């Protein structure tokens, strides 16, 4: 059995606890991929000591030079793209096409970050006084604690880590415990690209052990978390008490709206990809389909026909459309919603864990669609995080907006229409961080800000230019060259 290690202070080290956990293939749960450290608070303390030294070194490295390291990271990730994608599919389950996309997002993020090292702009503005200069610049903060989920094992860690590094911070990274292998490869690449010792530290383990120790450690002033709203709420409470800077990216209940004037073939392709891609385990997955009553019945019939043709299987096999769920807890959760759904709505396809075609050995679940879902019901409002789509019928676009907005989450939304007024009303009225017109609820681009409103986030964004604000601190500088005591303008008025 291959045993993997943590990466602390530039060395691959065993956990202080001496304990390990197994990582299994969700498509064949009898297959153990390897064992990873089940670290504890002592490992986090050691990582903090290393990251403190790393920070002292890294913050003095010019930002363009830090960017150059990330360019090499992008090159190495490109060279190893296929290998990493296969590793990610084997431990996470989604199909190769999607893990290739996940790795590509990391590559794009690396190259974007590399150039951002030459653009960490501040402002220079006129002073109120004569012979006085006023400007601001952005400085690094310190040790950043990055806690990531299972569903984008490469993209999400890079969304956090690369901007944190370009801004001059050091990093302690705790990946999702279901996807430690991809995380180990990422850190291997950073080491090879020349990130100095202590600048990036990897501590594997469980959320309530390693993650919680990071959140509580007083010398980690910045925490960036992506995961469930429940975990994020608890992390927020602790960070609030310690006045930490915190970025939260959490759950979603994303809707696709289809109007009668939309391209219905396109809308059908969009909802199939949005709802059942990544087995419904994207934060932006389409979990509600809001259909105008004029097209409802026909659209549902066509959707069911297409959903039933999707091929379930091991994501490493090219013909597979839909891979397994991540683990037994996820499969049980989806199963529990079948009972909720049969009480509240009408099951029109799916609803079971398939047993045939060798699927009994993995956490597979049939693409499932419920119709007659009532706005406000549990199916319509709770995040299931599986291949389950709830169809809601509406009479007009005003009702569609109301239904879209009445959930506690607010990540992404989509509308299919050819009408310019409907399009712009959607952009303005749908209460989400991201709205797509004539495209599914998924498909973020690396150079645009990403995040949601309401209980999906806490106001920060990943990606694009905004995330660089999160990982740096504004310093304001005044230089008075008048040679006299100049009182501030407010004292002279
Ligand atoms: P999760 O909350 O179970 O775990 C996320 C990470 O937090 C893991 O690394 C886990 O070990 C760690 N963790 C768990 N308990 C912790 C604690 N008490 N203290 C510190 N860390 C802790 O989430 P998951 O099941 O891995 O991911 C699925 C969830 O993530 C879904 O709700 C999904 O919507 C959300 N998600 C959101 C986005 C977004 O950008 N909004 C992106 C991807 C996933």
Coordinates of C-alpha atoms and ligand atoms in Angstrom, one line a residue:
X1 CA 0.0 0.0 0.0
X2 CA 1.5 3.3 -1.1
X3 CA 1.7 5.8 1.9
X4 CA 1.8 9.5 1.1
X5 CA 3.2 12.3 3.2
X6 CA 2.6 15.9 4.2
X7 CA 4.8 18.6 2.8
X8 CA 6.1 21.0 5.5
X9 CA 9.1 23.3 5.3
X10 CA 10.2 21.9 1.9
X11 CA 10.2 18.3 3.1
X12 CA 7.8 15.4 2.6
X13 CA 7.2 14.3 6.2
X14 CA 5.1 11.7 8.1
X15 CA 2.3 13.0 10.3
X16 CA 3.1 13.5 14.0
X17 CA 0.0 11.5 14.8
X18 CA 1.4 8.4 13.0
X19 CA -2.1 7.9 11.6
X20 CA -3.3 7.5 8.0
X21 CA -6.6 7.3 6.2
X22 CA -7.5 5.3 3.1
X23 CA -8.4 6.9 -0.2
X24 CA -10.8 4.8 -2.3
X25 CA -12.0 4.9 -5.9
X26 CA -15.7 5.9 -5.8
X27 CA -16.4 4.0 -9.0
X28 CA -15.0 0.7 -7.4
X29 CA -15.0 1.2 -3.7
X30 CA -13.0 -2.1 -3.2
X31 CA -10.1 -0.3 -4.8
X32 CA -7.8 1.5 -2.4
X33 CA -5.7 4.1 -4.1
X34 CA -3.3 4.7 -1.2
X35 CA -3.1 6.0 2.3
X36 CA -2.7 9.7 3.3
X37 CA -1.7 11.3 6.6
X38 CA -4.5 11.7 9.1
X39 CA -2.7 14.7 10.6
X40 CA -3.6 16.6 13.8
X41 CA -3.1 19.9 15.5
X42 CA 0.7 19.2 16.1
X43 CA 1.1 18.9 12.3
X44 CA -0.7 22.2 11.8
X45 CA 1.6 23.9 14.4
X46 CA 4.7 22.6 12.6
X47 CA 3.3 23.9 9.3
X48 CA 2.7 27.3 10.9
X49 CA 6.4 27.4 12.0
X50 CA 7.5 26.6 8.5
X51 CA 5.1 29.0 6.9
X52 CA 6.3 31.8 9.2
X53 CA 9.9 31.4 7.8
X54 CA 8.5 30.9 4.3
X55 CA 6.6 34.1 4.5
X56 CA 9.7 36.1 5.6
X57 CA 11.5 34.9 2.5
X58 CA 8.6 35.1 0.1
X59 CA 7.3 38.5 1.0
X60 CA 10.6 40.1 0.0
X61 CA 10.7 38.3 -3.3
X62 CA 9.6 40.8 -6.0
X63 CA 6.1 40.1 -7.2
X64 CA 7.1 39.6 -10.9
X65 CA 9.6 37.0 -9.7
X66 CA 6.8 35.3 -7.7
X67 CA 4.8 35.4 -10.9
X68 CA 7.6 33.7 -12.8
X69 CA 7.4 30.7 -10.5
X70 CA 3.7 30.4 -11.2
X71 CA 4.4 30.5 -14.9
X72 CA 6.6 27.5 -14.5
X73 CA 3.8 25.9 -12.4
X74 CA 1.5 26.4 -15.4
X75 CA 4.0 24.9 -17.8
X76 CA 4.5 21.8 -15.6
X77 CA 0.8 21.4 -15.1
X78 CA 0.3 21.5 -18.9
X79 CA 3.0 18.8 -19.4
X80 CA 1.3 16.6 -16.8
X81 CA -2.3 17.5 -17.6
X82 CA -3.4 14.0 -18.7
X83 CA -1.7 12.2 -15.8
X84 CA -3.2 14.6 -13.3
X85 CA -6.7 14.3 -14.9
X86 CA -6.5 10.5 -14.6
X87 CA -5.5 10.7 -11.0
X88 CA -8.3 13.1 -10.3
X89 CA -11.0 11.0 -12.0
X90 CA -9.8 7.9 -10.2
X91 CA -10.3 9.4 -6.8
X92 CA -13.1 11.9 -7.4
X93 CA -15.2 10.0 -10.0
X94 CA -16.1 12.6 -12.6
X95 CA -15.5 11.8 -16.2
X96 CA -12.1 12.5 -17.8
X97 CA -13.5 15.3 -20.0
X98 CA -14.4 17.1 -16.8
X99 CA -11.2 16.5 -14.9
X100 CA -9.2 17.7 -17.9
X101 CA -11.3 20.8 -17.6
X102 CA -10.6 21.0 -13.9
X103 CA -6.8 20.8 -14.6
X104 CA -7.1 23.3 -17.4
X105 CA -8.7 25.8 -15.1
X106 CA -5.7 25.4 -12.8
X107 CA -3.4 26.0 -15.8
X108 CA -5.3 29.1 -16.8
X109 CA -5.3 30.4 -13.2
X110 CA -1.5 29.9 -13.1
X111 CA -0.8 31.9 -16.2
X112 CA -3.3 34.7 -15.1
X113 CA -1.5 34.8 -11.7
X114 CA 1.9 34.9 -13.4
X115 CA 1.0 38.1 -15.2
X116 CA -0.8 39.6 -12.2
X117 CA 2.7 39.6 -10.5
X118 CA 3.4 42.6 -12.8
X119 CA 0.1 44.4 -12.1
X120 CA -0.5 44.4 -8.3
X121 CA -1.7 48.0 -8.8
X122 CA -2.1 50.5 -6.0
X123 CA -3.4 54.1 -6.5
X124 CA -1.6 57.4 -6.8
X125 CA -3.9 60.3 -6.1
X126 CA -3.4 64.1 -5.6
X127 CA -2.9 65.2 -2.0
X128 CA -5.0 67.9 -0.4
X129 CA -1.9 69.8 0.5
X130 CA 1.0 71.3 -1.4
X131 CA 4.3 69.5 -1.7
X132 CA 2.8 66.3 -0.5
X133 CA 2.6 62.9 -2.2
X134 CA -0.3 60.4 -1.6
X135 CA -0.4 56.8 -2.8
X136 CA -1.4 53.3 -1.8
X137 CA 0.1 49.9 -2.5
X138 CA -0.8 46.3 -1.8
X139 CA 1.3 44.3 0.7
X140 CA 1.2 40.6 1.7
X141 CA -0.7 39.6 4.8
X142 CA 1.0 36.5 6.2
X143 CA 0.1 32.9 6.5
X144 CA -3.0 31.9 4.6
X145 CA -5.0 28.8 5.5
X146 CA -6.7 27.2 2.5
X147 CA -9.5 24.6 3.0
X148 CA -11.0 23.0 -0.1
X149 CA -13.8 20.6 -1.1
X150 CA -13.7 17.4 -3.1
X151 CA -15.5 18.4 -6.3
X152 CA -12.9 20.5 -8.1
X153 CA -9.7 18.9 -6.7
X154 CA -7.4 21.0 -8.9
X155 CA -9.3 24.2 -9.9
X156 CA -10.4 25.3 -6.4
X157 CA -7.0 24.9 -4.7
X158 CA -5.4 26.8 -7.5
X159 CA -8.0 29.6 -7.3
X160 CA -6.9 30.2 -3.8
X161 CA -3.3 29.3 -3.7
X162 CA -2.0 31.1 -6.8
X163 CA -3.3 34.5 -6.0
X164 CA -2.3 34.1 -2.3
X165 CA 1.3 33.3 -3.6
X166 CA 1.5 36.1 -6.1
X167 CA 0.5 38.5 -3.4
X168 CA 3.5 37.3 -1.3
X169 CA 1.8 35.2 1.3
X170 CA 2.7 31.7 2.5
X171 CA 0.2 28.9 2.4
X172 CA -1.0 26.0 4.5
X173 CA -3.3 23.9 2.3
X174 CA -5.8 21.3 3.6
X175 CA -7.4 19.5 0.6
X176 CA -10.7 17.6 0.8
X177 CA -10.1 14.2 2.3
X178 CA -11.6 12.4 -0.7
X179 CA -9.2 13.9 -3.1
X180 CA -5.7 13.9 -1.5
X181 CA -3.9 12.5 -4.5
X182 CA -4.5 15.4 -6.8
X183 CA -3.5 17.8 -4.0
X184 CA -0.2 15.9 -3.5
X185 CA 0.5 16.2 -7.3
X186 CA -0.2 19.9 -7.2
X187 CA 2.3 20.5 -4.4
X188 CA 4.9 18.3 -6.1
X189 CA 4.6 20.6 -9.1
X190 CA 5.0 23.7 -7.0
X191 CA 8.1 22.2 -5.4
X192 CA 9.5 21.4 -8.8
X193 CA 8.7 24.9 -10.1
X194 CA 11.0 26.3 -7.4
X195 CA 8.6 27.6 -4.7
X196 CA 11.0 28.1 -1.7
X197 CA 10.8 25.9 1.4
X198 CA 8.0 26.9 3.8
X199 CA 6.1 29.0 1.3
X200 CA 3.6 26.2 0.5
X201 CA 2.8 23.6 3.1
X202 CA 0.4 20.7 2.6
X203 CA -1.3 19.1 5.6
X204 CA -3.6 16.2 4.8
X205 CA -6.4 15.1 7.1
X206 CA -10.0 15.5 8.2
X207 CA -12.0 18.6 8.5
X208 CA -12.8 18.5 12.2
X209 CA -9.1 17.7 13.0
X210 CA -6.8 19.5 10.6
X211 CA -9.2 22.1 9.2
X212 CA -10.5 23.0 12.5
X213 CA -7.0 23.4 14.0
X214 CA -6.1 25.7 11.1
X215 CA -9.2 27.9 11.6
X216 CA -8.4 28.2 15.3
X217 CA -4.7 28.8 15.0
X218 CA -4.0 32.4 16.0
X219 CA -1.1 32.8 13.6
X220 CA -3.1 32.1 10.5
X221 CA -4.8 35.5 9.9
X222 CA -6.4 34.5 6.6
X223 CA -8.7 31.6 5.9
X224 CA -10.2 30.8 2.6
X225 CA -12.8 28.0 2.6
X226 CA -14.9 26.4 0.0
X227 CA -17.4 23.7 1.1
X228 CA -20.9 23.3 2.6
X229 CA -22.8 26.2 4.1
X230 CA -23.0 24.3 7.4
X231 CA -19.2 24.0 7.7
X232 CA -18.7 27.5 6.5
X233 CA -21.1 28.9 9.2
X234 CA -19.1 27.2 11.9
X235 CA -15.8 28.4 10.5
X236 CA -17.3 31.9 10.2
X237 CA -18.1 31.9 13.9
X238 CA -14.6 31.1 14.9
X239 CA -12.9 33.4 12.5
X240 CA -15.3 36.2 13.7
X241 CA -14.2 35.8 17.3
X242 CA -10.5 35.9 16.2
X243 CA -11.0 38.8 13.7
X244 CA -9.6 36.8 10.8
X245 CA -10.0 37.7 7.2
X246 CA -12.3 35.0 5.8
X247 CA -13.5 34.1 2.3
X248 CA -16.4 31.6 2.2
X249 CA -17.7 29.9 -1.0
X250 CA -20.6 27.6 0.0
X251 CA -23.7 25.8 -1.2
X252 CA -26.0 26.5 -4.1
X253 CA -29.5 25.7 -5.5
X254 CA -29.1 26.9 -9.0
X255 CA -31.9 27.3 -11.5
X256 CA -32.2 27.2 -15.2
X257 CA -35.3 29.1 -16.5
X258 CA -36.6 28.3 -20.0
X259 CA -39.0 30.6 -21.7
X260 CA -41.2 29.7 -24.7
X261 CA -39.3 32.0 -27.0
X262 CA -35.9 30.4 -26.2
X263 CA -34.0 27.9 -28.3
X264 CA -35.4 24.8 -26.7
X265 CA -32.9 22.3 -28.2
X266 CA -30.1 24.5 -26.7
X267 CA -31.9 24.7 -23.4
X268 CA -32.2 20.9 -23.4
X269 CA -28.5 20.4 -23.9
X270 CA -27.8 23.0 -21.3
X271 CA -29.9 21.5 -18.6
X272 CA -28.6 17.9 -19.2
X273 CA -25.0 19.2 -18.9
X274 CA -25.8 21.5 -16.0
X275 CA -27.8 19.0 -13.9
X276 CA -26.0 15.7 -14.6
X277 CA -22.4 16.8 -15.4
X278 CA -20.1 16.0 -12.4
X279 CA -23.0 13.8 -11.2
X280 CA -24.7 17.0 -10.0
X281 CA -21.8 17.7 -7.6
X282 CA -20.8 21.1 -8.9
X283 CA -21.5 24.1 -6.7
X284 CA -23.0 25.6 -9.8
X285 CA -25.0 22.5 -10.8
X286 CA -28.5 23.0 -12.2
X287 CA -30.7 21.6 -9.5
X288 CA -33.9 23.4 -10.4
X289 CA -35.5 23.7 -13.9
X290 CA -38.1 26.5 -14.0
X291 CA -40.3 25.9 -17.1
X292 CA -42.9 28.2 -18.6
X293 CA -46.2 26.4 -18.6
X294 CA -46.6 26.6 -22.4
X295 CA -43.6 24.4 -23.1
X296 CA -43.6 22.4 -19.8
X297 CA -45.0 19.0 -20.8
X298 CA -43.2 18.6 -24.1
X299 CA -39.9 19.8 -22.6
X300 CA -40.1 17.3 -19.7
X301 CA -40.9 14.4 -22.1
X302 CA -37.8 15.2 -24.2
X303 CA -35.6 15.7 -21.1
X304 CA -36.6 12.4 -19.6
X305 CA -35.9 10.6 -22.9
X306 CA -32.4 12.2 -23.1
X307 CA -31.6 11.6 -19.4
X308 CA -32.4 7.9 -19.7
X309 CA -29.8 7.6 -22.5
X310 CA -26.9 8.9 -20.3
X311 CA -24.3 6.2 -19.7
X312 CA -23.3 5.7 -16.1
X313 CA -19.9 4.2 -15.3
X314 CA -16.3 4.6 -14.4
X315 CA -15.1 8.1 -15.4
X316 CA -11.9 6.7 -16.8
X317 CA -13.9 5.0 -19.6
X318 CA -14.3 7.5 -22.4
X319 CA -18.0 6.4 -23.2
X320 CA -19.1 7.3 -19.7
X321 CA -21.4 10.4 -19.3
X322 CA -22.0 10.3 -15.6
X323 CA -19.6 9.0 -12.9
X324 CA -20.3 8.0 -9.3
X325 CA -21.0 10.1 -6.3
X326 CA -18.1 10.8 -4.1
X327 CA -18.7 8.5 -1.2
X328 CA -21.3 6.5 0.8
X329 CA -22.5 9.5 2.8
X330 CA -23.3 11.3 -0.5
X331 CA -25.1 8.3 -1.9
X332 CA -27.1 7.9 1.3
X333 CA -28.0 11.6 1.3
X334 CA -29.3 11.4 -2.3
X335 CA -31.2 8.3 -1.4
X336 CA -32.9 10.1 1.5
X337 CA -34.1 12.8 -0.9
X338 CA -35.9 10.1 -2.9
X339 CA -38.3 9.7 0.0
X340 CA -38.7 13.4 0.4
X341 CA -39.3 13.7 -3.4
X342 CA -41.9 11.0 -3.6
X343 CA -43.9 12.7 -0.8
X344 CA -43.7 16.1 -2.4
X345 CA -43.6 15.7 -6.1
X346 CA -43.7 13.2 -9.1
X347 CA -40.7 11.1 -9.9
X348 CA -40.5 11.0 -13.7
X349 CA -37.2 9.1 -14.1
X350 CA -34.4 7.6 -12.1
X351 CA -34.6 7.4 -8.3
X352 CA -32.3 4.4 -7.7
X353 CA -28.8 3.2 -7.2
X354 CA -28.2 1.0 -10.3
X355 CA -27.0 -2.5 -9.6
X356 CA -26.4 -3.9 -13.1
X357 CA -23.4 -3.5 -15.5
X358 CA -20.9 -3.7 -12.7
X359 CA -22.2 -0.5 -11.1
X360 CA -23.0 -2.1 -7.7
X361 CA -19.4 -1.7 -6.7
X362 CA -19.5 2.1 -6.9
X363 CA -21.5 5.0 -5.5
X364 CA -23.6 5.4 -8.7
X365 CA -27.0 7.0 -8.8
X366 CA -29.4 7.2 -11.7
X367 CA -30.0 10.7 -13.2
X368 CA -33.2 11.6 -11.4
X369 CA -36.0 14.1 -12.3
X370 CA -38.9 15.1 -10.2
X371 CA -41.8 17.1 -11.8
X372 CA -44.6 19.0 -10.1
X373 CA -42.2 20.3 -7.6
X374 CA -43.7 23.1 -5.5
X375 CA -41.8 26.3 -4.9
X376 CA -40.8 26.5 -1.2
X377 CA -40.8 22.7 -0.8
X378 CA -37.7 20.9 0.4
X379 CA -36.9 19.6 -3.1
X380 CA -37.1 23.1 -4.4
X381 CA -34.9 24.7 -1.8
X382 CA -32.4 22.3 -0.3
X383 CA -29.0 21.5 -1.8
X384 CA -28.9 17.8 -2.6
X385 CA -25.5 17.7 -4.4
X386 CA -26.3 14.8 -6.6
X387 CA -27.9 14.0 -10.0
X388 CA -31.3 15.2 -9.0
X389 CA -33.3 17.8 -10.9
X390 CA -36.5 19.4 -9.6
X391 CA -38.8 20.8 -12.3
X392 CA -41.1 23.7 -11.3
X393 CA -43.8 25.0 -13.6
X394 CA -44.4 28.8 -13.8
X395 CA -47.0 31.0 -15.6
X396 CA -44.7 33.9 -16.6
X397 CA -41.2 35.4 -16.2
X398 CA -42.2 37.4 -13.1
X399 CA -43.0 34.1 -11.4
X400 CA -39.8 32.6 -12.6
X401 CA -37.8 35.4 -11.0
X402 CA -39.7 34.9 -7.7
X403 CA -39.1 31.2 -7.7
X404 CA -35.4 31.6 -8.6
X405 CA -34.9 34.1 -5.8
X406 CA -36.8 32.4 -3.0
X407 CA -34.0 30.1 -1.9
X408 CA -31.4 30.9 0.7
X409 CA -28.5 30.3 -1.7
X410 CA -27.5 32.6 -4.6
X411 CA -24.6 31.2 -6.7
X412 CA -25.6 31.0 -10.4
X413 CA -28.7 31.1 -12.6
X414 CA -29.5 30.7 -16.3
X415 CA -32.2 31.8 -18.6
X416 CA -33.0 30.6 -22.2
X417 CA -34.7 33.3 -24.2
X418 CA -34.4 35.2 -27.5
X419 CA -36.0 38.3 -26.0
X420 CA -33.7 41.2 -25.2
X421 CA -35.9 42.6 -22.5
X422 CA -36.2 39.2 -20.7
X423 CA -32.4 38.8 -21.0
X424 CA -31.6 42.1 -19.4
X425 CA -34.3 41.7 -16.7
X426 CA -32.7 38.4 -15.9
X427 CA -29.3 40.0 -15.5
X428 CA -30.8 42.6 -13.2
X429 CA -33.4 40.8 -11.2
X430 CA -32.1 37.2 -10.6
X431 CA -30.5 37.3 -7.2
X432 CA -27.2 35.4 -7.9
X433 CA -23.5 36.1 -8.1
X434 CA -23.5 34.8 -11.7
X435 CA -26.2 34.8 -14.4
X436 CA -25.9 33.1 -17.8
X437 CA -28.1 33.9 -20.8
X438 CA -28.5 31.0 -23.2
X439 CA -25.9 28.9 -21.4
X440 CA -26.1 26.5 -18.5
X441 CA -25.6 27.5 -14.9
X442 CA -22.0 26.1 -15.0
X443 CA -19.0 27.3 -16.9
X444 CA -17.0 29.9 -15.0
X445 CA -14.0 31.5 -16.7
X446 CA -10.7 31.8 -14.8
X447 CA -10.3 35.6 -15.4
X448 CA -13.7 36.6 -14.1
X449 CA -14.7 36.9 -10.4
X450 CA -16.6 33.8 -9.1
X451 CA -18.9 33.6 -6.1
X452 CA -22.4 33.9 -4.8
X453 CA -24.8 36.0 -2.7
X454 CA -26.9 35.2 0.4
X455 CA -25.9 32.0 2.1
X456 CA -23.6 31.0 -0.7
X457 CA -20.9 33.4 0.2
X458 CA -19.8 36.3 2.4
X459 CA -19.1 38.9 -0.1
X460 CA -15.7 37.9 -1.4
X461 CA -15.0 36.5 -4.9
X462 CA -12.5 33.9 -6.2
X463 CA -10.9 34.3 -9.6
X464 CA -10.4 37.3 -11.8
X465 CA -9.0 40.5 -10.4
X466 CA -11.0 40.7 -7.2
X467 CA -9.4 37.8 -5.4
X468 CA -6.1 39.7 -5.3
X469 CA -7.7 42.3 -3.0
X470 CA -8.6 39.5 -0.6
X471 CA -5.0 38.2 -0.4
X472 CA -3.4 41.6 0.1
X473 CA -3.6 44.5 2.5
X474 CA -3.8 48.1 1.4
X475 CA -1.0 50.3 2.7
X476 CA -1.5 54.1 2.4
X477 CA 1.6 56.2 2.1
X478 CA 2.0 60.0 2.5
X479 CA 5.3 61.7 1.7
X480 CA 5.5 65.4 2.8
X481 CA 8.4 67.2 1.1
X482 CA 7.3 70.8 2.1
X483 CA 9.8 71.0 5.0
X484 CA 7.1 72.4 7.3
X485 CA 4.5 71.1 9.6
X486 CA 1.4 70.9 7.4
X487 CA -1.7 70.3 9.3
X488 CA -4.3 68.1 7.6
X489 CA -6.7 70.1 5.4
X490 CA -9.5 69.5 7.8
X491 CA -7.7 71.5 10.4
X492 CA -7.2 74.5 8.1
X493 CA -10.6 74.8 6.5
Ligands
LIG1 P1 -17.5 20.1 3.3 O1 -18.0 21.4 3.9 O2 -17.9 18.8 3.9 O3 -15.9 20.1 3.3 C1 -15.1 21.1 2.7 C2 -13.7 21.1 3.3 O4 -13.9 21.6 4.7 C3 -13.0 19.8 3.4 O5 -11.7 19.9 3.2 C4 -13.3 19.3 4.8 O6 -12.4 18.4 5.3 C5 -13.3 20.7 5.6 N1 -14.0 20.7 6.8 C6 -15.0 20.0 7.2 N2 -15.4 20.3 8.5 C7 -14.5 21.3 8.9 C8 -14.4 22.1 10.1 N3 -15.2 21.9 11.2 N4 -13.4 23.0 10.2 C9 -12.6 23.2 9.1 N5 -12.7 22.5 8.0 C10 -13.6 21.6 7.8 O7 -17.9 20.2 1.7 P2 -17.7 19.1 0.6 O8 -18.7 18.0 0.8 O9 -16.2 18.7 0.4 O10 -18.1 19.9 -0.7 C11 -19.4 20.1 -1.1 C12 -20.0 21.5 -0.7 O11 -19.1 22.5 -1.2 C13 -21.3 21.8 -1.4 O12 -22.1 22.4 -0.4 C14 -21.0 22.7 -2.5 O13 -22.0 23.5 -2.9 C15 -19.8 23.5 -1.9 N6 -19.0 24.1 -3.0 C16 -19.1 25.4 -3.1 C17 -18.4 26.1 -4.1 C18 -18.5 27.5 -4.3 O14 -17.6 28.1 -5.0 N7 -19.6 28.2 -3.9 C19 -17.5 25.3 -4.9 C20 -17.4 23.9 -4.7 C21 -18.2 23.3 -3.7

